[in-house]
PDB file of C-alpha atoms and ligand atoms in Angstrom:
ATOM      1  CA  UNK A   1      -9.038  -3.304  -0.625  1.00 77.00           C
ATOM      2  CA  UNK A   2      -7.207  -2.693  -3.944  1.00 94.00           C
ATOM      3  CA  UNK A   3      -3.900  -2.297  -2.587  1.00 98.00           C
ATOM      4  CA  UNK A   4      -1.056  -3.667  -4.786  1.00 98.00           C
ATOM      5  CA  UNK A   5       1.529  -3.922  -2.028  1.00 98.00           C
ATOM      6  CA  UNK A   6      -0.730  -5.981  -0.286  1.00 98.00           C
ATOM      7  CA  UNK A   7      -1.332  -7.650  -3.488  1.00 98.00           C
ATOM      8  CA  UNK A   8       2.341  -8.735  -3.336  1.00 98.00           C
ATOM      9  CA  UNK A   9       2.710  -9.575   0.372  1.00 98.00           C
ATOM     10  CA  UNK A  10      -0.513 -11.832  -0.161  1.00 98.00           C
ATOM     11  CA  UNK A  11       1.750 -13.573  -3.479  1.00 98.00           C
ATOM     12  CA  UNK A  12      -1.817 -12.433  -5.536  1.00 98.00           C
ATOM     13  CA  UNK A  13       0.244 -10.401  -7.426  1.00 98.00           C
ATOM     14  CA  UNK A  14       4.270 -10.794  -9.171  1.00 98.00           C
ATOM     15  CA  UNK A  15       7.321  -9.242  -7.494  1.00 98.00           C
ATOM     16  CA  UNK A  16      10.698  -9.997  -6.825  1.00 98.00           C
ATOM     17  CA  UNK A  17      10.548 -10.690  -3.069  1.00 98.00           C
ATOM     18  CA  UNK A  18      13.947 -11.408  -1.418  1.00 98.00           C
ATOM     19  CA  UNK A  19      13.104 -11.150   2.131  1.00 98.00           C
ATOM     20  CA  UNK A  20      10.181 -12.493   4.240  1.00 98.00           C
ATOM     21  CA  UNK A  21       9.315 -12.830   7.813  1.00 97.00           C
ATOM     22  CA  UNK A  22       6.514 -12.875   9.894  1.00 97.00           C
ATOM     23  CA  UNK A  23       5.575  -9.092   9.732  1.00 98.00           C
ATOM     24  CA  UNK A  24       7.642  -7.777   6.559  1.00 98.00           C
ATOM     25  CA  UNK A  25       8.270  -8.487   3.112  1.00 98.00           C
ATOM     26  CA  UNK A  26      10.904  -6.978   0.656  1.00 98.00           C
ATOM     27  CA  UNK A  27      10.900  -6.906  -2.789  1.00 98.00           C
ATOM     28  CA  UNK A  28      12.651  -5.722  -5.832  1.00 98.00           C
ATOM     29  CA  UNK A  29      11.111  -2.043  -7.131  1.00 98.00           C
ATOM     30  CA  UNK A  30       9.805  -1.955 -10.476  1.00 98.00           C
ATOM     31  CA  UNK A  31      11.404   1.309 -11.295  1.00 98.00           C
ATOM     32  CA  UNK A  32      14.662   0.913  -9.518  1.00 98.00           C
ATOM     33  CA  UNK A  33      16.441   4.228  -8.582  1.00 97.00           C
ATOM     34  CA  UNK A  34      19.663   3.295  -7.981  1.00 98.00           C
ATOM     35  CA  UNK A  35      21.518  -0.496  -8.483  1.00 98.00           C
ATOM     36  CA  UNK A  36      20.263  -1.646  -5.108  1.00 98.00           C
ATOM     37  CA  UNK A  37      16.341  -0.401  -4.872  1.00 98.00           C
ATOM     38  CA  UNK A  38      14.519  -2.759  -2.555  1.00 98.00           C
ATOM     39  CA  UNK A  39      10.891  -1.657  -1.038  1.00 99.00           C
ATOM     40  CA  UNK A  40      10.406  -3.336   2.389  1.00 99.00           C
ATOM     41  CA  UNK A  41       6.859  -3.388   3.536  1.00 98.00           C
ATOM     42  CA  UNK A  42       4.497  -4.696   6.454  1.00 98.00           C
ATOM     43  CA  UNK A  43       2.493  -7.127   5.551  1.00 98.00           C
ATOM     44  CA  UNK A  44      -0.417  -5.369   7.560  1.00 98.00           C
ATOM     45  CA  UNK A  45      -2.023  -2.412   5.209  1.00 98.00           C
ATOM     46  CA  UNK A  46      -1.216   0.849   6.507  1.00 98.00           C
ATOM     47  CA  UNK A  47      -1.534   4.196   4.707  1.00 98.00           C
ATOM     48  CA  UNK A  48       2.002   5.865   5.522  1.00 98.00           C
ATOM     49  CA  UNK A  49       4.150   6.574   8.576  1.00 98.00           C
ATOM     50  CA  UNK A  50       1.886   9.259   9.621  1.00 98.00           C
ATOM     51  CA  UNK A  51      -1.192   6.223   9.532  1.00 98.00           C
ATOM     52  CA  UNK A  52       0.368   4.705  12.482  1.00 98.00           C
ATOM     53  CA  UNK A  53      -0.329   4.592  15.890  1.00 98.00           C
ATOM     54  CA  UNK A  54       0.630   3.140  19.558  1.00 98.00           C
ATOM     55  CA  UNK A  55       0.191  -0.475  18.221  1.00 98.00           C
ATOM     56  CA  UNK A  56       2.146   0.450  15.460  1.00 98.00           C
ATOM     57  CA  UNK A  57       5.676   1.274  17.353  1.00 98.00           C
ATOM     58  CA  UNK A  58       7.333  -2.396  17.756  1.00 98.00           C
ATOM     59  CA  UNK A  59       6.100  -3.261  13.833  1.00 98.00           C
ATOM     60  CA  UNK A  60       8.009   0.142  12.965  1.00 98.00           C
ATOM     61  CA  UNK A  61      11.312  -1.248  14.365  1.00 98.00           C
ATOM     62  CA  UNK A  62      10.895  -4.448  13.258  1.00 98.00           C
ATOM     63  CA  UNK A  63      11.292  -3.176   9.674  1.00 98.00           C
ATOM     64  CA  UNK A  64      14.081  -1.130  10.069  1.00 98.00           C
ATOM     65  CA  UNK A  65      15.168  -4.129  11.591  1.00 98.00           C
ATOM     66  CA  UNK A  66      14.706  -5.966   8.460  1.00 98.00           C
ATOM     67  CA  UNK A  67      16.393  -3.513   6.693  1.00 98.00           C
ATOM     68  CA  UNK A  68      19.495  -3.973   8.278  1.00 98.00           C
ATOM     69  CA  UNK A  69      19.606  -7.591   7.765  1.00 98.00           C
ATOM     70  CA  UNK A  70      18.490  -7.537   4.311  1.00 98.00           C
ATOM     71  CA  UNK A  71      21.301  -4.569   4.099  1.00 98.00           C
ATOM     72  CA  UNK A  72      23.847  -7.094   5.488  1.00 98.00           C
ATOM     73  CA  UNK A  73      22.644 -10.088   3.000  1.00 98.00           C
ATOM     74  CA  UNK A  74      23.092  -8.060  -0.092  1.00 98.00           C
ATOM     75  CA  UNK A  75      26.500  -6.880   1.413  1.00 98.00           C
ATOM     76  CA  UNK A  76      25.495  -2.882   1.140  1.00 98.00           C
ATOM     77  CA  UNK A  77      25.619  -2.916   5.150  1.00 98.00           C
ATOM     78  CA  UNK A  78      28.574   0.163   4.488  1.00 97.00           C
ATOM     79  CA  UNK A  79      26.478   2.532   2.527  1.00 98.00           C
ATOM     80  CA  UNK A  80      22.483   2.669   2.007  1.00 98.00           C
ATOM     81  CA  UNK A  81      19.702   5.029   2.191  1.00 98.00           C
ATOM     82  CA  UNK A  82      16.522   4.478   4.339  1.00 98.00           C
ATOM     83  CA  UNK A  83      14.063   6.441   3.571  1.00 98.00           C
ATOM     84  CA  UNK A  84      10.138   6.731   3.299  1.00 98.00           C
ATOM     85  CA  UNK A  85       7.898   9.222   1.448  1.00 98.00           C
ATOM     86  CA  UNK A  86       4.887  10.417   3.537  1.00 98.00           C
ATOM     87  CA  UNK A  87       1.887  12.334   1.339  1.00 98.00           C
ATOM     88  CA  UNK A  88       1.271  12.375  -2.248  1.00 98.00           C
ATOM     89  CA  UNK A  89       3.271  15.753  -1.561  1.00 97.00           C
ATOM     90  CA  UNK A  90       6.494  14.147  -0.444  1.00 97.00           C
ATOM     91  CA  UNK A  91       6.708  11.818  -3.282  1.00 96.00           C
ATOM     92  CA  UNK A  92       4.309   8.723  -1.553  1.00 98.00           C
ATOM     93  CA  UNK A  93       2.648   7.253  -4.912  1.00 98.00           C
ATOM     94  CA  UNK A  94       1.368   4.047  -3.785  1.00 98.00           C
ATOM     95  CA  UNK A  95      -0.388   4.142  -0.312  1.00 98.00           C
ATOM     96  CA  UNK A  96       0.827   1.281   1.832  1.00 98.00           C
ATOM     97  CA  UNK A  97       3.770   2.322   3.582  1.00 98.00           C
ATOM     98  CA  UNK A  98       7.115   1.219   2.570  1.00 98.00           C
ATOM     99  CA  UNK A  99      10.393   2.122   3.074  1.00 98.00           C
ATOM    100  CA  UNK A 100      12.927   2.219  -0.267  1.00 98.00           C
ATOM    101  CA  UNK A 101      16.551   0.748   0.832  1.00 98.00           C
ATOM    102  CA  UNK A 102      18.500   2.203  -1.976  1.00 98.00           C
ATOM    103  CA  UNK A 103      22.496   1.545  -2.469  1.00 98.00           C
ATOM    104  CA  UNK A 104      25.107   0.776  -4.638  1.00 98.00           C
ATOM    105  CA  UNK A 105      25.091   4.913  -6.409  1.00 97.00           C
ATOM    106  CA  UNK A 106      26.358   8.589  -4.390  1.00 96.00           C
ATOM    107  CA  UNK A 107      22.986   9.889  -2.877  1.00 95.00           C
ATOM    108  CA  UNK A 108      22.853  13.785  -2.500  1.00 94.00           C
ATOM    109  CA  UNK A 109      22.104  15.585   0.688  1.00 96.00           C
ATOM    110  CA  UNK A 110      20.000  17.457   0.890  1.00 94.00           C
ATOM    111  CA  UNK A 111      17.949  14.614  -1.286  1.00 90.00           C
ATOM    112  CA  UNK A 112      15.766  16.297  -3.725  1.00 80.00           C
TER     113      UNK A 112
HETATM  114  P1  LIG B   1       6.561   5.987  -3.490  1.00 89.85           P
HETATM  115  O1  LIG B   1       6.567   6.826  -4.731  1.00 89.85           O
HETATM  116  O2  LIG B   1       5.139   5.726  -3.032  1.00 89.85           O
HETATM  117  O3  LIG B   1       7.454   6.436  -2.396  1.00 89.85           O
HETATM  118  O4  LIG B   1       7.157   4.582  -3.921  1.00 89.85           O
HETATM  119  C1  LIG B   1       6.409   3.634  -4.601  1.00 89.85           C
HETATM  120  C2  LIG B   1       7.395   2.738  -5.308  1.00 89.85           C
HETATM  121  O5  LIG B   1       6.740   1.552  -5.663  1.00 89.85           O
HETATM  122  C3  LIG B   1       7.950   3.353  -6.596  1.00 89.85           C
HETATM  123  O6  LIG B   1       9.364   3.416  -6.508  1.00 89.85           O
HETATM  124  C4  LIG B   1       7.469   2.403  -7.689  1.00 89.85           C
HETATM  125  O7  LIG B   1       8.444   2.202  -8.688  1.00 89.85           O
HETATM  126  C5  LIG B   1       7.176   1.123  -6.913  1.00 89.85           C
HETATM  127  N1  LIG B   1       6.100   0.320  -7.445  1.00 89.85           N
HETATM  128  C6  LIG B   1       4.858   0.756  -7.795  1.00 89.85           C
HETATM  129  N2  LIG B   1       4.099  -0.295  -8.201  1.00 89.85           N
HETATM  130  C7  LIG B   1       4.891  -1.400  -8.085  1.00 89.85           C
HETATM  131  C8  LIG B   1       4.666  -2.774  -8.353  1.00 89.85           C
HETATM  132  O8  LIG B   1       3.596  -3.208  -8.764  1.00 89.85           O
HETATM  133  N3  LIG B   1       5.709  -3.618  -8.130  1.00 89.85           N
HETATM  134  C9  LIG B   1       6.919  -3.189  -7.666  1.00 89.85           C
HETATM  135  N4  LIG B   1       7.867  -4.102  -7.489  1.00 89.85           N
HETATM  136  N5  LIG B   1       7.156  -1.890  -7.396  1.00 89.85           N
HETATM  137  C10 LIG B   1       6.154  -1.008  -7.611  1.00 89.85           C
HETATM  138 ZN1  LIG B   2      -1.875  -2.485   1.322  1.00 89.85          ZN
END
């Protein structure tokens, strides 16, 4: 599959990774949105949030999971954002899901 997030988790392709473990990477976005704008991915291919299933559940936590930690290592553990974009509709450009952890700026709410 030509997937270039799975490009990166494999090391086939550059990024700045600066979190690994056995079911997630993180990496640096190329097009960062804010300071902070990290892209944390499983390393298994799956379309979006809405791809995943039963099996799925404890690999969902374990990302937010990492999220947190890498959160805490960067010392933005006070104020992030979390957030994933599901459907070409919503924003989702590349189709393995990731989450962006975005800090270090004032984010909006509503986001738009
Ligand atoms: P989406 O729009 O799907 O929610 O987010 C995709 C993100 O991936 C975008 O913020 C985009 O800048 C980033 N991105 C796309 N291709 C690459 C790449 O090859 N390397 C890195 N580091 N980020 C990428
Ligand atoms: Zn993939």
């Amino acid at each position: 599959m030509d997937c270039i997030f799975c490009k990166i988790a494999a090391r086939q392709a550059k990024a700045d990774i600066i979190y690994e473990d056995e079911e997630t990477v993180a990496f640096r976005d190329l097009n960062p949105q804010a300071p902070t704008h990290i892209l944390v991915i499983p390393k298994k291919h799956i379309d979006s949030l809405s791809a995943c299933g039963e099996q799925d559940i404890e690999l969902l936590g374990r990302i937010q999971a990492a999220s947190a930690k890498i959160a805490e290592k960067l010392k933005i553990s006070d104020a992030f954002r979390l957030v994933t974009n599901n459907g070409a509709k919503a924003g989702q450009s590349v189709k393995h899901l990731h989450y962006h952890l975005m800090a270090g700026r004032r984010f909006m709410w509503p986001p738009g």
